[in-house]
Amino acid sequence: MFNQRTKIKALLQTTPIDAKVTVMGWVRTFRNNQFIALNDGSTNLNLQIVVPLGMLGEDILKRITTGASLKIAGTIAKSVGKGQTIELLAENVEILGDCDAEKYPLQPKKHSLEFLREIAHLRFRTNTFGTVFRIRHALAFAIHQFFNERGFIYLHTPIITASDAEGAGEMFRVTTLPFDGTPRNEDGSVNFKEDFFGKSTNLTVSGQLEGELGAMAFSEIYTFGPTFRAENSNTTRHLAEFWMIEPEMAFCDLEDNMNLAEEFIQYIIQYVMKNNADDLAFLDQRLAEEEKQKPANERSEMGLIEKLNFVVNNRFERITYTEAIQILLDSPAYKKKKFKYEVSWGIDMQSEHERYLVEKHFKKPVIVTNYPADIKAFYMRLNDGCEPGKQTVAAMDILAPGIGEIVGGSQREERLEKLLQRMENMHIPVEEMNWYLDTRRFGTVPHAGFGLGFERMVQFVTGMTNIRDVIPFARTPKNCNF
Amino acid sequence: MFNQRTKIKALLQTTPIDAKVTVMGWVRTFRNNQFIALNDGSTNLNLQIVVPLGMLGEDILKRITTGASLKIAGTIAKSVGKGQTIELLAENVEILGDCDAEKYPLQPKKHSLEFLREIAHLRFRTNTFGTVFRIRHALAFAIHQFFNERGFIYLHTPIITASDAEGAGEMFRVTTLPFDGTPRNEDGSVNFKEDFFGKSTNLTVSGQLEGELGAMAFSEIYTFGPTFRAENSNTTRHLAEFWMIEPEMAFCDLEDNMNLAEEFIQYIIQYVMKNNADDLAFLDQRLAEEEKQKPANERSEMGLIEKLNFVVNNRFERITYTEAIQILLDSPAYKKKKFKYEVSWGIDMQSEHERYLVEKHFKKPVIVTNYPADIKAFYMRLNDGCEPGKQTVAAMDILAPGIGEIVGGSQREERLEKLLQRMENMHIPVEEMNWYLDTRRFGTVPHAGFGLGFERMVQFVTGMTNIRDVIPFARTPKNCNF
């Protein structure tokens, strides 16, 4: 048995002075042939190891380099140095794995995020990425805990799907057909009957429609899985492969939906603030230093932790789409023609508009409701009693400072006739969707749900500006390494 | 706001006699124009609603059919009927959604699992599948809780990958290239530089290799995500899309690995026994009735709950592969030539062999260790000191009664030279794997991990014999519905 060790996180929390312990981890720095900063990934904090002078031979000392892995036994003592309360007085040091300092890409200095993206297989070993992915883990766990506490059923909706009804974007084909000697029909078209599933299949863009099937039996379900977009968007906000959380609730209207989404976001942020205080403190500091490099007028008004506290302690603003458009039309920005895109009732709001509402006007997260039907998906519930030409749907988007849209949701159209009419208008193939329509034929109920882009949430909580830095291995156009 | 209701599970647990409540759900049965069995998916138990005679008109009464959705307000009372302790005396009944009894595929009778597989979008509404998917949820949550409590980081390894090194099976291609007018190189081969990722990509067969990268920074990580096999296996044990859990631990050897796997399996089963007692009782009963249909000599020796208790309360048997082969050679089954496949040192044990060991010989879960190197993957650690011609690796498979292999794991080869040698022998392209090899170049450590097939685990806990019945929407050859 190899694994008799104490994790550094537990050690630092319990500070068991005089305890004999064994720790294992990787060297972050080694100073003066005496002080090893050891990290085992359980926390962003290092344990200081003090090697008594003369205890180790020159041959061992020179192998204690950044990145080398060590097993160290010793005694915990109060630290007189600054930056830590305890340290480990080494009694035995064993080198588990060497790390050639000449060849190791990670040096004990600040590397650019761009460089670290190229060596994503090693970047987990840095302070920044160690912290980001511990927070990503904590958010994921908090999400499961939130829904489990409320009796939601975690539903694994399919990844490979033959449905292309949602029209949420370009899709990746999944196939076992060869490009050479592709089976063909008599008319020359590809014979997908010969494909693995006997039809043309894609990677899912959303689990919502299948999620609704679950909600019609369990009342409340959620999904948490990978989704895909084959869009050629090389931006800091887009990934070809990303993770989504999609709760779906029966017996639920738009207001319930908003209440749940707000409670949910506050819950998972609070969870991280409680369980990852050290990690957040590190990122708060990191961001503050980054801000100092910026011109004064571009700096954020709040620090990271301050921002998270603000979001947790304040209700989100709730306005209708119609009100949002009016605010934009009344804004100094509009009057000074500072918006690049037009503003009028019916537009799909652009990023500049959303940012104005969130960052300039309200300075807090905003939930915008009741969007024009023409710019929203077929399954959203038509609002009754709209003015002629101003038909809206019971949609809601949550906009967050610095991120933009973080949640998109709606009450679903539960009335079969209205849904059929709308699908026809939007050219959705009804006959392929009978399984979905059955939920409206047999015991339909008012229901609603939303989708949260997980990486956007991780960005919001960590303050990382590039979405590629919050997923372990980013998939983007022309990039599929590791 | 729509959603002011009490969930039936909570109601039945707290039995608040005389409380005024509102419940919502779907009708399971309606007897004597008076007794509604209402289910809302929070539990497999129904709430009995008593409708006072004469309270509802004929027009409403005839719309209360199996599958219809209702909102009912009333008062909780002690039940005098059998099968429940409380019931709801209805004061107001609102029909939310009708369900045409003539057309509704689910009738209040027993349907075959085969039929329900065809209407997988509705089968969540049956007792059996409601129960199976609540247990699936509970197992998933227990898995996250187990690892989170122990400080493991949940790592989302990539779904789309360019790596084909593991050789774990046939893969699905992911592409945006067209079959008509496929871009070609000068030599006529497909020009994958034009594909979305600029290279040929597939759906992942395992997150292990990327998981090892995480373990070399966080010490302990786990994955829980979908994996894929494009194998044309139409069996009750195989899916083209399934979910896997893959923990990976630094500073860990084979024994630690076995200890963790055993503790893990016992933990998640215990969680379900504690949190889903009603669901398990239903399945236990269901299985007992199924067993009665079988000839006496084919019946299981244990009931479902009895089996789970046994697994939780007994250590798994641990034997080496060499010992396993000897047991088979010494067995009456072998001597009577009852095995279809040969038995000798070096074989990849067949299902009949594994079942003999688990179900006949030991009658409990068995961990088999130290398999011949020739039948195992390149990354498994070569054991030192083997007899000539009998080189083994530090692998371990856990075999479960009725399921067969449920866990496959190993200590990994952490020694760069030995790993390179083995990759060369097995024709693994070393140059494409430099990112993986970097973990052995820079601070390598002894490490180990395993993979658990989630659906096999759900089968084990629910007693469902067909793997298609434990995943919401099964993907199998020529089948990709919903």
mmCIF file of N, CA and C in Angstrom, chain A residues 1-3 5 7 26 40-41 67 69 97-98 104 121 125 136-137 144 148 150 152 154 156 158-160 173 175 179-180 184 193 195-197 199 216-217 219-220 241 243 251 253 255-256 435 438 442-445 475-476 478 481, chain B residues 1-3 5 7 26 40-41 67 69 97-98 104 121 125 136-137 144 148 150 152 154 156 158-160 173 175 179-180 184 193 195-197 199 216-217 219-220 241 243 251 253 255-256 435 438 442-445 475-476 478 481:
data_model
loop_
_atom_site.group_PDB
_atom_site.id
_atom_site.type_symbol
_atom_site.label_atom_id
_atom_site.label_comp_id
_atom_site.label_asym_id
_atom_site.label_seq_id
_atom_site.Cartn_x
_atom_site.Cartn_y
_atom_site.Cartn_z
ATOM 1 N N MET A 1 0.847 -1.193 0.000
ATOM 2 C CA MET A 1 0.000 0.000 0.000
ATOM 3 C C MET A 1 0.881 1.241 0.000
ATOM 4 N N PHE A 2 0.585 2.136 -0.922
ATOM 5 C CA PHE A 2 1.459 3.281 -1.118
ATOM 6 C C PHE A 2 0.908 4.529 -0.442
ATOM 7 N N ASN A 3 -0.414 4.616 -0.447
ATOM 8 C CA ASN A 3 -1.046 5.910 -0.197
ATOM 9 C C ASN A 3 -1.341 6.205 1.263
ATOM 10 N N ARG A 5 -0.760 9.054 3.287
ATOM 11 C CA ARG A 5 -0.249 10.422 3.301
ATOM 12 C C ARG A 5 -1.317 11.336 3.858
ATOM 13 N N LYS A 7 -3.112 14.933 3.221
ATOM 14 C CA LYS A 7 -3.240 15.960 2.192
ATOM 15 C C LYS A 7 -2.927 17.331 2.783
ATOM 16 N N TRP A 26 4.328 17.856 -5.453
ATOM 17 C CA TRP A 26 5.275 18.352 -6.432
ATOM 18 C C TRP A 26 5.909 19.648 -5.940
ATOM 19 N N ASP A 40 0.216 19.662 -3.478
ATOM 20 C CA ASP A 40 -0.360 18.367 -3.895
ATOM 21 C C ASP A 40 -1.711 18.527 -4.589
ATOM 22 N N GLY A 41 -2.054 19.764 -4.908
ATOM 23 C CA GLY A 41 -3.282 19.993 -5.666
ATOM 24 C C GLY A 41 -4.542 20.044 -4.820
ATOM 25 N N GLY A 67 8.757 21.014 -10.066
ATOM 26 C CA GLY A 67 8.071 19.966 -10.816
ATOM 27 C C GLY A 67 8.406 18.554 -10.367
ATOM 28 N N SER A 69 8.606 15.279 -8.045
ATOM 29 C CA SER A 69 7.646 14.761 -7.065
ATOM 30 C C SER A 69 8.391 14.144 -5.890
ATOM 31 N N GLY A 97 9.883 11.243 -8.496
ATOM 32 C CA GLY A 97 10.060 11.460 -9.925
ATOM 33 C C GLY A 97 10.838 12.732 -10.174
ATOM 34 N N ASP A 98 11.852 12.629 -10.998
ATOM 35 C CA ASP A 98 12.666 13.801 -11.300
ATOM 36 C C ASP A 98 11.969 14.698 -12.297
ATOM 37 N N TYR A 104 11.705 21.329 -18.520
ATOM 38 C CA TYR A 104 10.345 21.501 -17.992
ATOM 39 C C TYR A 104 9.767 22.841 -18.435
ATOM 40 N N HIS A 121 -1.928 20.316 -20.987
ATOM 41 C CA HIS A 121 -1.740 19.088 -20.212
ATOM 42 C C HIS A 121 -0.917 19.321 -18.958
ATOM 43 N N ARG A 125 -0.987 22.411 -13.188
ATOM 44 C CA ARG A 125 0.025 22.491 -12.127
ATOM 45 C C ARG A 125 0.369 23.922 -11.737
ATOM 46 N N ARG A 136 -14.167 25.072 -10.584
ATOM 47 C CA ARG A 136 -15.058 24.384 -11.525
ATOM 48 C C ARG A 136 -15.649 23.133 -10.869
ATOM 49 N N HIS A 137 -14.799 22.369 -10.204
ATOM 50 C CA HIS A 137 -15.303 21.191 -9.487
ATOM 51 C C HIS A 137 -16.354 21.572 -8.447
ATOM 52 N N HIS A 144 -25.173 19.796 -8.493
ATOM 53 C CA HIS A 144 -25.823 18.517 -8.178
ATOM 54 C C HIS A 144 -26.500 18.576 -6.807
ATOM 55 N N ASN A 148 -30.422 18.012 -6.134
ATOM 56 C CA ASN A 148 -30.735 16.818 -5.352
ATOM 57 C C ASN A 148 -31.524 17.185 -4.084
ATOM 58 N N ARG A 150 -33.570 19.456 -3.728
ATOM 59 C CA ARG A 150 -34.940 19.845 -4.093
ATOM 60 C C ARG A 150 -35.718 18.724 -4.786
ATOM 61 N N PHE A 152 -35.026 17.073 -7.571
ATOM 62 C CA PHE A 152 -34.912 16.961 -9.025
ATOM 63 C C PHE A 152 -34.182 15.666 -9.381
ATOM 64 N N TYR A 154 -31.690 13.744 -11.878
ATOM 65 C CA TYR A 154 -30.627 13.994 -12.866
ATOM 66 C C TYR A 154 -30.860 13.060 -14.048
ATOM 67 N N HIS A 156 -29.804 11.800 -17.813
ATOM 68 C CA HIS A 156 -28.771 11.813 -18.854
ATOM 69 C C HIS A 156 -29.452 11.773 -20.218
ATOM 70 N N PRO A 158 -29.646 12.117 -24.332
ATOM 71 C CA PRO A 158 -28.677 11.519 -25.263
ATOM 72 C C PRO A 158 -27.716 12.537 -25.887
ATOM 73 N N ILE A 159 -26.512 12.077 -26.161
ATOM 74 C CA ILE A 159 -25.478 12.905 -26.781
ATOM 75 C C ILE A 159 -25.594 12.789 -28.303
ATOM 76 N N ILE A 160 -25.744 11.563 -28.768
ATOM 77 C CA ILE A 160 -25.954 11.347 -30.203
ATOM 78 C C ILE A 160 -27.451 11.391 -30.452
ATOM 79 N N ARG A 173 -21.726 16.070 -37.491
ATOM 80 C CA ARG A 173 -22.219 14.760 -37.875
ATOM 81 C C ARG A 173 -21.466 13.669 -37.105
ATOM 82 N N THR A 175 -20.841 9.614 -37.476
ATOM 83 C CA THR A 175 -21.028 8.600 -38.525
ATOM 84 C C THR A 175 -19.967 7.514 -38.458
ATOM 85 N N PHE A 179 -15.694 7.914 -46.188
ATOM 86 C CA PHE A 179 -15.728 8.930 -47.248
ATOM 87 C C PHE A 179 -15.402 8.302 -48.605
ATOM 88 N N ASP A 180 -14.642 7.202 -48.567
ATOM 89 C CA ASP A 180 -14.328 6.503 -49.820
ATOM 90 C C ASP A 180 -15.277 5.330 -49.973
ATOM 91 N N ARG A 184 -24.517 4.562 -51.392
ATOM 92 C CA ARG A 184 -25.406 5.528 -52.058
ATOM 93 C C ARG A 184 -26.752 4.891 -52.370
ATOM 94 N N LYS A 193 -29.192 4.595 -44.334
ATOM 95 C CA LYS A 193 -29.646 3.321 -43.757
ATOM 96 C C LYS A 193 -28.452 2.427 -43.444
ATOM 97 N N ASP A 195 -25.665 3.618 -42.290
ATOM 98 C CA ASP A 195 -24.879 4.216 -41.199
ATOM 99 C C ASP A 195 -25.181 3.460 -39.899
ATOM 100 N N PHE A 196 -24.354 3.684 -38.891
ATOM 101 C CA PHE A 196 -24.444 2.891 -37.661
ATOM 102 C C PHE A 196 -25.861 2.843 -37.101
ATOM 103 N N PHE A 197 -26.513 4.002 -37.068
ATOM 104 C CA PHE A 197 -27.843 4.058 -36.468
ATOM 105 C C PHE A 197 -28.970 3.927 -37.498
ATOM 106 N N LYS A 199 -29.659 5.931 -39.784
ATOM 107 C CA LYS A 199 -30.134 7.250 -40.190
ATOM 108 C C LYS A 199 -29.017 8.268 -39.953
ATOM 109 N N MET A 216 -42.365 15.470 -17.407
ATOM 110 C CA MET A 216 -43.761 15.052 -17.470
ATOM 111 C C MET A 216 -44.009 13.749 -16.695
ATOM 112 N N ALA A 217 -42.966 13.237 -16.043
ATOM 113 C CA ALA A 217 -43.131 12.032 -15.223
ATOM 114 C C ALA A 217 -42.597 12.249 -13.810
ATOM 115 N N SER A 219 -41.850 15.327 -12.512
ATOM 116 C CA SER A 219 -42.138 16.712 -12.144
ATOM 117 C C SER A 219 -40.936 17.628 -12.370
ATOM 118 N N GLU A 220 -39.785 17.217 -11.825
ATOM 119 C CA GLU A 220 -38.631 18.106 -11.893
ATOM 120 C C GLU A 220 -37.376 17.306 -12.199
ATOM 121 N N GLU A 241 -17.391 22.506 -27.938
ATOM 122 C CA GLU A 241 -17.857 21.506 -26.968
ATOM 123 C C GLU A 241 -17.903 22.173 -25.603
ATOM 124 N N TRP A 243 -20.361 22.446 -21.604
ATOM 125 C CA TRP A 243 -21.289 21.722 -20.715
ATOM 126 C C TRP A 243 -22.463 22.620 -20.350
ATOM 127 N N PHE A 251 -45.600 21.922 -13.662
ATOM 128 C CA PHE A 251 -46.372 22.737 -12.716
ATOM 129 C C PHE A 251 -45.613 24.016 -12.382
ATOM 130 N N ASP A 253 -44.505 28.094 -13.888
ATOM 131 C CA ASP A 253 -44.654 29.152 -14.885
ATOM 132 C C ASP A 253 -43.398 30.018 -14.938
ATOM 133 N N GLU A 255 -42.632 32.903 -13.728
ATOM 134 C CA GLU A 255 -42.165 33.511 -12.478
ATOM 135 C C GLU A 255 -41.452 32.466 -11.600
ATOM 136 N N ASP A 256 -42.056 31.280 -11.473
ATOM 137 C CA ASP A 256 -41.385 30.194 -10.746
ATOM 138 C C ASP A 256 -39.999 29.931 -11.334
ATOM 139 N N TRP A 435 -43.056 12.205 -30.777
ATOM 140 C CA TRP A 435 -42.690 11.826 -29.402
ATOM 141 C C TRP A 435 -42.735 13.051 -28.479
ATOM 142 N N ASP A 438 -46.421 14.171 -27.934
ATOM 143 C CA ASP A 438 -47.195 13.292 -27.043
ATOM 144 C C ASP A 438 -47.305 13.864 -25.621
ATOM 145 N N PHE A 442 -51.048 13.911 -23.901
ATOM 146 C CA PHE A 442 -51.408 13.028 -22.788
ATOM 147 C C PHE A 442 -51.026 13.673 -21.460
ATOM 148 N N GLY A 443 -51.976 14.330 -20.832
ATOM 149 C CA GLY A 443 -51.726 14.886 -19.498
ATOM 150 C C GLY A 443 -50.767 16.056 -19.505
ATOM 151 N N THR A 444 -50.949 16.967 -20.458
ATOM 152 C CA THR A 444 -50.058 18.136 -20.537
ATOM 153 C C THR A 444 -50.193 18.993 -19.275
ATOM 154 N N VAL A 445 -49.122 19.677 -18.916
ATOM 155 C CA VAL A 445 -49.170 20.595 -17.764
ATOM 156 C C VAL A 445 -48.329 21.829 -18.059
ATOM 157 N N ARG A 475 -12.136 22.713 -27.143
ATOM 158 C CA ARG A 475 -12.333 22.345 -28.550
ATOM 159 C C ARG A 475 -12.869 23.559 -29.275
ATOM 160 N N THR A 476 -12.081 24.067 -30.226
ATOM 161 C CA THR A 476 -12.446 25.257 -30.994
ATOM 162 C C THR A 476 -12.030 25.005 -32.442
ATOM 163 N N LYS A 478 -10.296 24.294 -35.646
ATOM 164 C CA LYS A 478 -8.905 23.905 -35.941
ATOM 165 C C LYS A 478 -8.081 23.584 -34.691
ATOM 166 N N ASN A 481 -6.542 19.418 -29.440
ATOM 167 C CA ASN A 481 -5.371 18.749 -28.889
ATOM 168 C C ASN A 481 -5.666 18.074 -27.558
ATOM 169 N N MET B 1 -47.579 33.115 -10.131
ATOM 170 C CA MET B 1 -46.791 31.972 -9.680
ATOM 171 C C MET B 1 -47.682 30.743 -9.632
ATOM 172 N N PHE B 2 -47.201 29.672 -10.236
ATOM 173 C CA PHE B 2 -48.026 28.484 -10.394
ATOM 174 C C PHE B 2 -47.701 27.432 -9.332
ATOM 175 N N ASN B 3 -46.440 27.359 -9.017
ATOM 176 C CA ASN B 3 -45.936 26.177 -8.333
ATOM 177 C C ASN B 3 -46.014 26.236 -6.808
ATOM 178 N N ARG B 5 -47.148 23.871 -4.409
ATOM 179 C CA ARG B 5 -47.682 22.527 -4.219
ATOM 180 C C ARG B 5 -46.828 21.785 -3.215
ATOM 181 N N LYS B 7 -45.034 18.177 -2.587
ATOM 182 C CA LYS B 7 -44.689 16.956 -3.297
ATOM 183 C C LYS B 7 -45.193 15.745 -2.509
ATOM 184 N N TRP B 26 -50.163 13.210 -11.991
ATOM 185 C CA TRP B 26 -50.861 12.489 -13.052
ATOM 186 C C TRP B 26 -51.635 11.316 -12.450
ATOM 187 N N ASP B 40 -46.721 11.990 -8.693
ATOM 188 C CA ASP B 40 -46.032 13.173 -9.231
ATOM 189 C C ASP B 40 -44.555 12.909 -9.510
ATOM 190 N N GLY B 41 -44.178 11.635 -9.465
ATOM 191 C CA GLY B 41 -42.803 11.273 -9.816
ATOM 192 C C GLY B 41 -41.798 11.444 -8.701
ATOM 193 N N GLY B 67 -53.425 8.983 -16.790
ATOM 194 C CA GLY B 67 -52.538 9.855 -17.554
ATOM 195 C C GLY B 67 -52.916 11.317 -17.508
ATOM 196 N N SER B 69 -53.580 15.045 -16.093
ATOM 197 C CA SER B 69 -52.884 15.787 -15.042
ATOM 198 C C SER B 69 -53.875 16.623 -14.252
ATOM 199 N N GLY B 97 -54.595 18.854 -17.708
ATOM 200 C CA GLY B 97 -54.413 18.318 -19.054
ATOM 201 C C GLY B 97 -55.156 17.006 -19.199
ATOM 202 N N ASP B 98 -55.925 16.882 -20.263
ATOM 203 C CA ASP B 98 -56.672 15.644 -20.491
ATOM 204 C C ASP B 98 -55.760 14.571 -21.063
ATOM 205 N N TYR B 104 -54.142 6.741 -25.397
ATOM 206 C CA TYR B 104 -52.967 6.730 -24.514
ATOM 207 C C TYR B 104 -52.332 5.340 -24.500
ATOM 208 N N HIS B 121 -40.278 7.542 -24.531
ATOM 209 C CA HIS B 121 -40.602 8.915 -24.126
ATOM 210 C C HIS B 121 -41.727 8.938 -23.096
ATOM 211 N N ARG B 125 -43.207 7.204 -16.951
ATOM 212 C CA ARG B 125 -44.448 7.332 -16.187
ATOM 213 C C ARG B 125 -44.941 6.016 -15.603
ATOM 214 N N ARG B 136 -31.192 5.553 -10.586
ATOM 215 C CA ARG B 136 -30.065 6.040 -11.406
ATOM 216 C C ARG B 136 -29.611 7.419 -10.918
ATOM 217 N N HIS B 137 -30.584 8.279 -10.661
ATOM 218 C CA HIS B 137 -30.253 9.599 -10.115
ATOM 219 C C HIS B 137 -29.506 9.480 -8.793
ATOM 220 N N HIS B 144 -20.916 11.457 -6.996
ATOM 221 C CA HIS B 144 -20.327 12.794 -6.815
ATOM 222 C C HIS B 144 -20.024 13.056 -5.337
ATOM 223 N N ASN B 148 -16.387 13.869 -3.835
ATOM 224 C CA ASN B 148 -16.256 15.214 -3.281
ATOM 225 C C ASN B 148 -15.821 15.163 -1.814
ATOM 226 N N ARG B 150 -13.990 13.090 -0.469
ATOM 227 C CA ARG B 150 -12.596 12.668 -0.370
ATOM 228 C C ARG B 150 -11.630 13.625 -1.067
ATOM 229 N N PHE B 152 -11.544 14.612 -4.233
ATOM 230 C CA PHE B 152 -11.275 14.396 -5.653
ATOM 231 C C PHE B 152 -11.854 15.554 -6.464
ATOM 232 N N TYR B 154 -13.603 16.800 -9.871
ATOM 233 C CA TYR B 154 -14.375 16.306 -11.021
ATOM 234 C C TYR B 154 -13.824 16.965 -12.287
ATOM 235 N N HIS B 156 -13.866 17.329 -16.378
ATOM 236 C CA HIS B 156 -14.598 17.072 -17.613
ATOM 237 C C HIS B 156 -13.593 16.834 -18.736
ATOM 238 N N PRO B 158 -12.376 15.603 -22.481
ATOM 239 C CA PRO B 158 -13.062 15.945 -23.733
ATOM 240 C C PRO B 158 -13.859 14.790 -24.331
ATOM 241 N N ILE B 159 -14.958 15.148 -25.004
ATOM 242 C CA ILE B 159 -15.815 14.165 -25.671
ATOM 243 C C ILE B 159 -15.312 13.953 -27.105
ATOM 244 N N ILE B 160 -15.015 15.044 -27.777
ATOM 245 C CA ILE B 160 -14.436 14.946 -29.119
ATOM 246 C C ILE B 160 -12.921 14.889 -28.966
ATOM 247 N N ARG B 173 -16.847 8.608 -36.008
ATOM 248 C CA ARG B 173 -16.223 9.801 -36.542
ATOM 249 C C ARG B 173 -17.099 11.018 -36.247
ATOM 250 N N THR B 175 -17.514 14.886 -37.643
ATOM 251 C CA THR B 175 -17.033 15.641 -38.801
ATOM 252 C C THR B 175 -18.043 16.683 -39.249
ATOM 253 N N PHE B 179 -20.227 14.452 -47.533
ATOM 254 C CA PHE B 179 -19.960 13.232 -48.299
ATOM 255 C C PHE B 179 -19.904 13.530 -49.799
ATOM 256 N N ASP B 180 -20.607 14.579 -50.198
ATOM 257 C CA ASP B 180 -20.577 14.972 -51.616
ATOM 258 C C ASP B 180 -19.586 16.114 -51.769
ATOM 259 N N ARG B 184 -10.296 16.824 -50.927
ATOM 260 C CA ARG B 184 -9.299 15.755 -51.117
ATOM 261 C C ARG B 184 -7.894 16.341 -51.225
ATOM 262 N N LYS B 193 -7.550 18.490 -43.101
ATOM 263 C CA LYS B 193 -7.223 19.878 -42.723
ATOM 264 C C LYS B 193 -8.425 20.786 -42.911
ATOM 265 N N ASP B 195 -11.467 19.798 -42.279
ATOM 266 C CA ASP B 195 -12.521 19.436 -41.319
ATOM 267 C C ASP B 195 -12.525 20.471 -40.183
ATOM 268 N N PHE B 196 -13.585 20.453 -39.383
ATOM 269 C CA PHE B 196 -13.777 21.505 -38.376
ATOM 270 C C PHE B 196 -12.550 21.718 -37.496
ATOM 271 N N PHE B 197 -11.965 20.615 -37.044
ATOM 272 C CA PHE B 197 -10.832 20.734 -36.125
ATOM 273 C C PHE B 197 -9.485 20.662 -36.844
ATOM 274 N N LYS B 199 -8.313 18.225 -38.375
ATOM 275 C CA LYS B 199 -7.785 16.858 -38.356
ATOM 276 C C LYS B 199 -8.938 15.892 -38.187
ATOM 277 N N MET B 216 -1.914 14.229 -12.013
ATOM 278 C CA MET B 216 -0.531 14.666 -11.818
ATOM 279 C C MET B 216 -0.461 16.106 -11.307
ATOM 280 N N ALA B 217 -1.621 16.729 -11.073
ATOM 281 C CA ALA B 217 -1.638 18.090 -10.522
ATOM 282 C C ALA B 217 -2.513 18.157 -9.276
ATOM 283 N N SER B 219 -3.641 15.432 -7.560
ATOM 284 C CA SER B 219 -3.485 14.164 -6.827
ATOM 285 C C SER B 219 -4.618 13.199 -7.133
ATOM 286 N N GLU B 220 -5.879 13.676 -7.006
ATOM 287 C CA GLU B 220 -6.991 12.754 -7.169
ATOM 288 C C GLU B 220 -8.103 13.427 -7.951
ATOM 289 N N GLU B 241 -23.629 4.331 -26.685
ATOM 290 C CA GLU B 241 -23.393 5.535 -25.871
ATOM 291 C C GLU B 241 -23.708 5.175 -24.431
ATOM 292 N N TRP B 243 -22.353 5.873 -19.983
ATOM 293 C CA TRP B 243 -21.655 6.786 -19.072
ATOM 294 C C TRP B 243 -20.640 6.029 -18.234
ATOM 295 N N PHE B 251 0.084 8.855 -6.253
ATOM 296 C CA PHE B 251 0.576 8.296 -4.992
ATOM 297 C C PHE B 251 -0.275 7.090 -4.586
ATOM 298 N N ASP B 253 -1.079 2.745 -5.382
ATOM 299 C CA ASP B 253 -0.710 1.504 -6.056
ATOM 300 C C ASP B 253 -1.937 0.601 -6.224
ATOM 301 N N GLU B 255 -3.066 -1.970 -4.653
ATOM 302 C CA GLU B 255 -3.843 -2.300 -3.457
ATOM 303 C C GLU B 255 -4.727 -1.116 -3.035
ATOM 304 N N ASP B 256 -4.138 0.085 -3.024
ATOM 305 C CA ASP B 256 -4.946 1.290 -2.742
ATOM 306 C C ASP B 256 -6.127 1.375 -3.698
ATOM 307 N N TRP B 435 2.198 14.514 -25.162
ATOM 308 C CA TRP B 435 1.509 15.163 -24.035
ATOM 309 C C TRP B 435 1.304 14.180 -22.888
ATOM 310 N N ASP B 438 4.678 13.296 -21.203
ATOM 311 C CA ASP B 438 5.227 14.375 -20.369
ATOM 312 C C ASP B 438 4.955 14.139 -18.875
ATOM 313 N N PHE B 442 8.159 14.574 -16.298
ATOM 314 C CA PHE B 442 8.251 15.685 -15.348
ATOM 315 C C PHE B 442 7.515 15.352 -14.052
ATOM 316 N N GLY B 443 8.276 14.878 -13.079
ATOM 317 C CA GLY B 443 7.677 14.615 -11.768
ATOM 318 C C GLY B 443 6.719 13.443 -11.752
ATOM 319 N N THR B 444 7.088 12.358 -12.413
ATOM 320 C CA THR B 444 6.222 11.172 -12.439
ATOM 321 C C THR B 444 6.021 10.617 -11.027
ATOM 322 N N VAL B 445 4.874 10.000 -10.808
ATOM 323 C CA VAL B 445 4.607 9.367 -9.508
ATOM 324 C C VAL B 445 3.846 8.059 -9.732
ATOM 325 N N ARG B 475 -28.923 4.150 -27.235
ATOM 326 C CA ARG B 475 -28.364 4.207 -28.582
ATOM 327 C C ARG B 475 -27.689 2.871 -28.856
ATOM 328 N N THR B 476 -28.232 2.148 -29.837
ATOM 329 C CA THR B 476 -27.717 0.825 -30.205
ATOM 330 C C THR B 476 -27.729 0.737 -31.729
ATOM 331 N N LYS B 478 -28.586 0.668 -35.338
ATOM 332 C CA LYS B 478 -29.845 0.945 -36.067
ATOM 333 C C LYS B 478 -30.939 1.511 -35.168
ATOM 334 N N ASN B 481 -33.657 6.701 -31.547
ATOM 335 C CA ASN B 481 -34.914 7.440 -31.460
ATOM 336 C C ASN B 481 -34.934 8.407 -30.287
#
